[in-house]
CSV table of C-alpha atoms in Angstrom, one decimal:
chain,number,residue,atom,x,y,z
Y,117,MET,CA,21.4,12.7,18.9
Y,118,LYS,CA,17.7,13.4,19.8
Y,119,VAL,CA,14.5,11.8,18.5
Y,120,ILE,CA,11.6,14.2,17.6
Y,121,THR,CA,8.4,13.8,15.7
Y,122,TYR,CA,8.1,14.9,12.0
Y,123,ARG,CA,5.8,17.6,13.1
Y,124,GLU,CA,8.5,19.0,15.4
Y,125,LEU,CA,11.2,18.8,12.7
Y,126,GLU,CA,12.4,22.3,11.5
Y,127,PRO,CA,13.4,23.0,8.8
Y,128,LYS,CA,11.9,20.0,6.9
Y,129,ASP,CA,13.9,20.6,3.7
Y,130,ARG,CA,16.4,17.7,4.3
Y,131,PHE,CA,13.5,15.2,4.4
Y,132,MET,CA,13.0,15.4,0.6
Y,133,LEU,CA,16.6,14.3,-0.2
Y,134,LEU,CA,16.5,11.6,2.5
Y,135,MET,CA,13.4,10.1,0.8
Y,136,ASP,CA,15.0,10.3,-2.6
Y,137,GLN,CA,18.2,8.6,-1.3
Y,138,ALA,CA,16.2,5.8,0.2
Y,139,PHE,CA,13.4,5.2,-2.3
Y,140,TRP,CA,14.1,7.3,-5.4
Y,141,TRP,CA,10.9,9.2,-4.3
Y,142,PRO,CA,11.7,12.9,-3.7
Y,143,LEU,CA,8.7,13.5,-1.4
Y,144,SER,CA,8.7,17.2,-0.6
Y,145,PRO,CA,7.4,18.7,2.7
Y,146,ALA,CA,4.6,20.4,0.8
Y,147,GLN,CA,3.6,17.1,-0.8
Y,148,LEU,CA,3.6,15.3,2.5
Y,149,GLU,CA,1.6,18.1,4.1
Y,150,ARG,CA,-1.1,17.6,1.5
Y,151,LEU,CA,-1.1,13.9,2.2
Y,152,ILE,CA,-1.3,14.5,6.0
Y,153,ASN,CA,-4.4,16.7,5.4
Y,154,LEU,CA,-6.0,14.1,3.1
Y,155,ASP,CA,-5.2,10.8,4.7
Y,156,ILE,CA,-6.9,9.9,8.0
Y,157,ARG,CA,-4.1,7.4,8.6
Y,158,LEU,CA,-1.7,10.3,8.9
Y,159,LYS,CA,-3.9,13.1,10.0
Y,160,ASN,CA,-3.7,12.6,13.8
Y,161,SER,CA,-0.5,10.8,14.0
Y,162,PRO,CA,3.1,12.1,14.6
Y,163,VAL,CA,3.6,11.3,10.9
Y,164,GLY,CA,7.0,9.9,11.8
Y,165,PHE,CA,10.0,10.0,14.1
Y,166,CYS,CA,13.2,11.8,13.2
Y,167,ALA,CA,16.8,11.3,14.5
Y,168,VAL,CA,18.5,14.7,14.5
Y,169,GLU,CA,22.1,15.4,15.3
Y,170,ASN,CA,23.8,18.8,15.1
Y,171,GLY,CA,20.9,20.1,12.9
Y,172,ASN,CA,21.2,17.1,10.5
Y,173,LEU,CA,18.4,14.7,9.8
Y,174,ALA,CA,20.1,11.4,10.5
Y,175,GLY,CA,17.1,9.1,10.0
Y,176,TYR,CA,13.4,8.8,9.7
Y,177,VAL,CA,10.7,6.2,10.4
Y,178,GLY,CA,7.1,7.1,9.2
Y,179,VAL,CA,4.1,5.9,11.2
Y,180,MET,CA,0.4,5.6,10.4
Y,181,ASP,CA,-2.7,4.9,12.4
Y,182,ILE,CA,-4.5,2.3,10.1
Y,183,PRO,CA,-8.2,1.2,10.7
Y,184,THR,CA,-8.8,-2.5,10.2
Y,185,ARG,CA,-11.8,-4.7,10.4
Y,186,THR,CA,-11.8,-7.7,12.8
Y,187,VAL,CA,-13.7,-11.0,12.7
Y,188,SER,CA,-16.3,-9.5,15.0
Y,189,GLY,CA,-17.0,-6.7,12.6
Y,190,ASN,CA,-15.4,-4.0,14.8
Y,191,ILE,CA,-13.0,-1.4,13.5
Y,192,GLU,CA,-9.7,-1.6,15.3
Y,193,THR,CA,-6.7,0.6,14.6
Y,194,VAL,CA,-3.2,-0.9,14.1
Y,195,GLY,CA,0.2,0.7,13.6
Y,196,GLY,CA,1.8,1.0,10.2
Y,197,ILE,CA,5.4,1.7,9.4
Y,198,TRP,CA,5.3,3.5,6.0
Y,199,CYS,CA,9.0,4.5,5.7
Y,200,VAL,CA,12.4,3.6,7.1
Y,201,ALA,CA,15.3,5.7,5.9
Y,202,THR,CA,18.8,6.5,7.2
Y,203,ASN,CA,21.0,9.3,6.1
Y,204,PRO,CA,24.1,7.6,4.4
Y,205,ARG,CA,26.4,9.8,6.6
Y,206,PHE,CA,24.9,8.2,9.7
Y,207,ALA,CA,24.9,4.5,8.6
Y,208,LYS,CA,25.7,1.6,10.9
Y,209,ARG,CA,24.9,3.5,14.1
Y,210,GLY,CA,21.7,1.7,15.0
Y,211,ILE,CA,19.5,4.7,14.0
Y,212,CYS,CA,17.0,2.4,12.3
Y,213,LYS,CA,16.5,0.3,15.5
Y,214,THR,CA,16.3,3.4,17.7
Y,215,LEU,CA,13.5,4.9,15.6
Y,216,MET,CA,11.7,1.6,15.1
Y,217,ASP,CA,11.7,1.2,18.9
Y,218,LYS,CA,10.2,4.7,19.2
Y,219,ALA,CA,7.5,3.8,16.7
Y,220,HIS,CA,6.6,0.6,18.5
Y,221,GLN,CA,6.5,2.5,21.8
Y,222,TYR,CA,4.0,5.0,20.2
Y,223,PHE,CA,1.8,2.2,18.9
Y,224,GLN,CA,1.9,0.4,22.3
Y,225,GLU,CA,0.9,3.6,24.1
Y,226,LYS,CA,-2.1,3.8,21.8
Y,227,LYS,CA,-2.8,0.2,22.6
Y,228,TYR,CA,-2.6,-1.0,19.0
Y,229,PRO,CA,-2.4,-4.8,18.8
Y,230,PHE,CA,-0.1,-5.0,15.8
Y,231,SER,CA,2.4,-3.1,13.7
Y,232,PHE,CA,2.5,-3.7,10.0
Y,233,LEU,CA,5.0,-2.9,7.3
Y,234,CYS,CA,5.6,-3.6,3.6
Y,235,THR,CA,9.0,-4.6,2.4
Y,236,SER,CA,11.0,-7.0,0.2
Y,237,ARG,CA,12.9,-10.1,1.1
Y,238,THR,CA,15.8,-8.9,-1.1
Y,239,ILE,CA,16.7,-5.8,1.0
Y,240,ILE,CA,19.1,-5.8,4.0
Y,241,ALA,CA,16.4,-4.4,6.2
Y,242,TYR,CA,14.3,-7.5,5.9
Y,243,ALA,CA,16.6,-9.4,8.3
Y,244,ILE,CA,16.5,-6.5,10.8
Y,245,TYR,CA,12.7,-6.6,10.8
Y,246,VAL,CA,12.8,-10.4,11.5
Y,247,ARG,CA,15.1,-9.8,14.5
Y,248,MET,CA,12.6,-7.2,15.7
Y,249,GLY,CA,9.8,-9.8,15.8
Y,250,TYR,CA,8.1,-9.2,12.4
Y,251,VAL,CA,6.8,-12.2,10.5
Y,252,GLU,CA,5.3,-12.4,7.0
Y,253,VAL,CA,1.5,-12.3,6.6
Y,254,GLU,CA,1.0,-15.7,4.9
Y,255,LYS,CA,-2.4,-14.7,3.5
Y,256,VAL,CA,-0.8,-12.0,1.4
Y,257,ASN,CA,1.9,-14.5,0.3
Y,258,SER,CA,-0.8,-16.7,-1.1
Y,259,TYR,CA,-1.9,-14.1,-3.6
Y,260,SER,CA,-1.0,-14.9,-7.2
Y,261,GLU,CA,0.2,-12.6,-10.0
Y,262,ALA,CA,-0.8,-12.4,-13.6
Y,263,TYR,CA,0.7,-11.0,-16.7
Y,264,LYS,CA,0.1,-11.0,-20.5
Y,265,VAL,CA,2.4,-9.8,-23.3
Y,266,MET,CA,0.3,-8.0,-25.9
Y,267,ASN,CA,2.8,-8.2,-28.8
Y,268,GLU,CA,2.6,-4.5,-29.8
Y,269,VAL,CA,-1.1,-4.4,-30.5
Y,270,LYS,CA,-2.2,-1.0,-31.8
Y,271,PRO,CA,-3.7,0.8,-28.8
Y,272,GLU,CA,-7.2,2.2,-29.1
Y,273,LYS,CA,-8.0,5.6,-27.7
Y,274,LYS,CA,-9.6,5.2,-24.3
Y,275,SER,CA,-13.1,6.5,-23.9
Y,276,GLU,CA,-13.3,9.5,-21.6
Y,277,THR,CA,-15.2,7.9,-18.7
Y,278,GLY,CA,-14.9,10.0,-15.5
Y,279,LEU,CA,-14.1,8.2,-12.2
Y,280,ASP,CA,-17.0,8.7,-9.8
Y,281,GLN,CA,-15.3,8.5,-6.4
Y,282,GLY,CA,-18.6,7.7,-4.6
Y,283,LYS,CA,-19.5,4.9,-7.0
Y,284,ILE,CA,-16.0,3.3,-6.7
Y,285,PHE,CA,-16.2,3.5,-2.9
Y,286,ASN,CA,-19.6,1.7,-2.9
Y,287,LEU,CA,-18.3,-1.0,-5.3
Y,288,TYR,CA,-15.3,-1.5,-3.1
Y,289,GLN,CA,-17.5,-1.7,0.0
Y,290,GLU,CA,-19.6,-4.4,-1.5
Y,291,PHE,CA,-16.4,-6.3,-2.6
Y,292,VAL,CA,-14.9,-6.3,1.0
Y,293,LYS,CA,-18.2,-6.7,3.0
Y,294,ASP,CA,-17.2,-10.2,4.2
Y,295,LYS,CA,-13.5,-9.5,4.5
Y,296,THR,CA,-11.3,-8.6,7.5
Y,297,GLY,CA,-8.0,-6.7,7.8
Y,298,PHE,CA,-7.4,-3.8,5.4
Y,299,ALA,CA,-11.0,-3.7,4.4
Y,300,VAL,CA,-11.7,-0.2,5.7
Y,301,ARG,CA,-11.3,2.9,3.7
Y,302,GLN,CA,-12.2,6.6,4.1
Y,303,LYS,CA,-14.8,7.8,1.5
Y,304,ASN,CA,-12.3,10.0,-0.3
Y,305,PHE,CA,-9.6,7.3,-0.4
Y,306,LEU,CA,-9.5,7.6,-4.2
Y,307,GLU,CA,-8.3,11.2,-3.7
Y,308,VAL,CA,-5.6,10.0,-1.3
Y,309,LEU,CA,-4.5,7.4,-3.9
Y,310,SER,CA,-4.4,10.1,-6.6
Y,311,GLU,CA,-2.3,12.4,-4.5
Y,312,ARG,CA,0.1,9.5,-4.0
Y,313,LYS,CA,0.2,8.8,-7.8
Y,314,LYS,CA,-1.0,5.3,-7.2
Y,315,PHE,CA,-3.0,5.2,-10.4
Y,316,ASP,CA,-3.6,7.1,-13.7
Y,317,ASP,CA,-7.2,8.3,-14.1
Y,318,LYS,CA,-6.7,8.5,-17.8
Y,319,LYS,CA,-6.0,4.7,-18.0
Y,320,SER,CA,-8.5,3.6,-15.3
Y,321,VAL,CA,-12.0,2.3,-16.1
Y,322,LEU,CA,-15.3,2.6,-14.4
Y,323,MET,CA,-18.4,0.5,-15.3
Y,324,GLN,CA,-21.8,-0.1,-13.8
Y,325,LYS,CA,-20.7,-3.2,-11.9
Y,326,GLY,CA,-17.0,-2.7,-11.5
Y,327,TYR,CA,-13.8,-0.6,-12.0
Y,328,ALA,CA,-10.1,-1.0,-12.8
Y,329,LEU,CA,-7.6,1.4,-11.3
Y,330,VAL,CA,-4.6,1.3,-13.6
Y,331,SER,CA,-1.1,2.8,-13.5
Y,332,GLY,CA,1.9,2.7,-15.8
Y,333,PRO,CA,3.3,5.7,-17.7
Y,334,ARG,CA,4.8,3.3,-20.3
Y,335,GLU,CA,2.9,1.0,-22.7
Y,336,VAL,CA,2.6,-1.8,-20.2
Y,337,SER,CA,-0.4,-1.3,-17.9
Y,338,ARG,CA,-0.2,-2.2,-14.2
Y,339,ILE,CA,-3.6,-3.1,-12.7
Y,340,MET,CA,-3.5,-1.7,-9.2
Y,341,GLU,CA,-7.1,-2.8,-8.3
Y,342,LEU,CA,-9.8,-4.5,-10.4
Y,343,VAL,CA,-13.2,-5.1,-8.8
Y,344,GLY,CA,-16.0,-6.7,-10.7
Y,345,SER,CA,-19.3,-8.0,-9.3
Y,346,ASP,CA,-19.2,-11.0,-11.7
Y,347,GLU,CA,-16.9,-12.7,-14.1
Y,348,GLN,CA,-18.4,-11.0,-17.2
Y,349,THR,CA,-17.7,-7.5,-15.7
Y,350,CYS,CA,-14.1,-8.6,-15.0
Y,351,HIS,CA,-13.8,-9.6,-18.7
Y,352,ASN,CA,-15.3,-6.3,-19.8
Y,353,LEU,CA,-12.9,-4.3,-17.7
Y,354,LEU,CA,-9.9,-6.3,-19.0
Y,355,ASP,CA,-11.2,-5.8,-22.6
Y,356,GLN,CA,-10.9,-2.1,-22.0
Y,357,VAL,CA,-7.5,-2.2,-20.3
Y,358,GLU,CA,-6.0,-4.4,-22.9
Y,359,SER,CA,-7.3,-2.2,-25.7
Y,360,PHE,CA,-5.0,0.7,-24.7
Y,361,SER,CA,-2.1,-1.4,-23.4
Y,362,PRO,CA,0.0,-2.1,-26.6
Y,363,ASN,CA,2.8,-4.1,-24.9
Y,364,GLY,CA,1.2,-5.9,-22.0
Y,365,VAL,CA,-0.8,-6.0,-18.7
Y,366,ILE,CA,0.5,-6.9,-15.2
Y,367,ASP,CA,-1.5,-7.5,-12.0
Y,368,ARG,CA,0.9,-8.2,-9.1
Y,369,MET,CA,-1.7,-8.9,-6.4
Y,370,ILE,CA,-4.8,-11.0,-7.2
Y,371,THR,CA,-7.0,-11.0,-4.1
Y,372,ASP,CA,-10.2,-12.3,-5.8
Y,373,GLU,CA,-10.6,-16.0,-6.9
Y,374,LYS,CA,-13.2,-14.9,-9.5
Y,375,LEU,CA,-10.6,-12.6,-11.1
Y,376,HIS,CA,-7.9,-15.3,-10.9
Y,377,GLN,CA,-10.1,-17.6,-13.0
Y,378,VAL,CA,-10.8,-14.8,-15.5
Y,379,TYR,CA,-7.1,-14.2,-16.0
Y,380,LYS,CA,-6.6,-18.0,-16.6
Y,381,ASP,CA,-9.5,-18.0,-19.1
Y,382,ARG,CA,-7.9,-15.1,-21.0
Y,383,GLY,CA,-4.5,-16.8,-21.3
Y,384,TYR,CA,-2.6,-14.8,-18.8
Y,385,CYS,CA,0.5,-16.3,-17.2
Y,386,ILE,CA,0.1,-16.9,-13.5
Y,387,GLU,CA,3.0,-16.7,-11.0
Y,388,GLU,CA,2.7,-17.8,-7.4
Y,389,ALA,CA,5.6,-16.0,-5.7
Y,390,ASP,CA,7.0,-12.5,-5.2
Y,391,HIS,CA,9.8,-10.8,-3.3
Y,392,GLY,CA,7.5,-8.3,-1.9
Y,393,VAL,CA,6.0,-9.1,1.5
Y,394,VAL,CA,3.7,-7.6,4.2
Y,395,MET,CA,5.0,-8.2,7.7
Y,396,VAL,CA,3.3,-7.9,11.1
Y,397,LYS,CA,4.7,-7.6,14.7
Y,398,LYS,CA,2.5,-8.5,17.7
Y,399,LEU,CA,2.4,-5.7,20.2
Y,400,ALA,CA,-0.1,-7.1,22.6
Y,401,GLN,CA,-1.7,-10.4,23.6
Y,402,SER,CA,-3.9,-10.6,20.6
Y,403,GLU,CA,-3.1,-13.3,18.0
Y,404,PHE,CA,-3.3,-12.4,14.3
Y,405,GLU,CA,-5.6,-15.4,13.4
Y,406,GLU,CA,-8.0,-14.7,16.3
Y,407,LYS,CA,-8.3,-11.0,15.3
Y,408,TYR,CA,-8.7,-11.5,11.6
Y,409,GLY,CA,-9.6,-15.2,11.0
Y,410,ASN,CA,-9.1,-16.6,7.5
Y,411,THR,CA,-10.7,-13.7,5.6
Y,412,PHE,CA,-7.8,-11.2,6.0
Y,413,HIS,CA,-7.6,-8.8,3.0
Y,414,MET,CA,-5.0,-6.5,1.7
Y,415,GLY,CA,-4.8,-5.3,-1.9
Y,416,MET,CA,-2.2,-3.5,-3.9
Y,417,MET,CA,-3.8,-0.1,-3.2
Y,418,ASP,CA,-3.5,-0.8,0.6
Y,419,ILE,CA,0.3,-1.1,0.4
Y,420,PHE,CA,1.8,1.8,2.3
């Protein structure tokens, strides 16, 4: 068995099935190529490491180069593990560990201080990540969730408000100006998110002082990111979202105390725990708290 980068993998056809087997996400080579060209976190990276045996794709670990903001205001790149998948025919052979070790080696060669990944406590791989030295990011664990059942209200037709990518970027920049961590985005990040099907532009809302990026093909709307400059704007955005969400609204990651209070005022149920976690592994001498302080930020749209 040999380990090569995704860029070296030929042909790449087996990758699509591997992704579907692992995540029910049939990511085709053509789709991934579009993402590589759009997303600065992938553009100059190996994209991932592949285990290949006798022409078979035995496993894959995806890697990203992710810019973050430190307490000093500097932009520092960290590693991101965006995918871990093993071909079922090659299970229980240590392929995951081999590829993860290769990813960590790549990050260390680039002198990245940390490696991040997003996972769930309910899956088998969680224990493997813990053995590898990953720990949960407690700041992310502290985020609450909110939901509201709408009791089959008759949905109104959403007004056709276009999403201005530049305006949304500026509103986001203002929102995270005093935050560290995943508070750095490329200017066309909305285009990247759209390519990844992270939100539905037909359900999303843009106002003068805020925006709501919403997903959900069904009649329950999932708020992926809601940014408002004040409580009234948050109320106005939720008025819009609720008006075309006949069965309910869910927000799984509330990163803003102001929005948290708005949800409570509107009668949303608040939950304080989730199976999903963000984990970090130290790759150098830097301590997480020293690097990011107590203002570390990561929202649902930053999950990779």
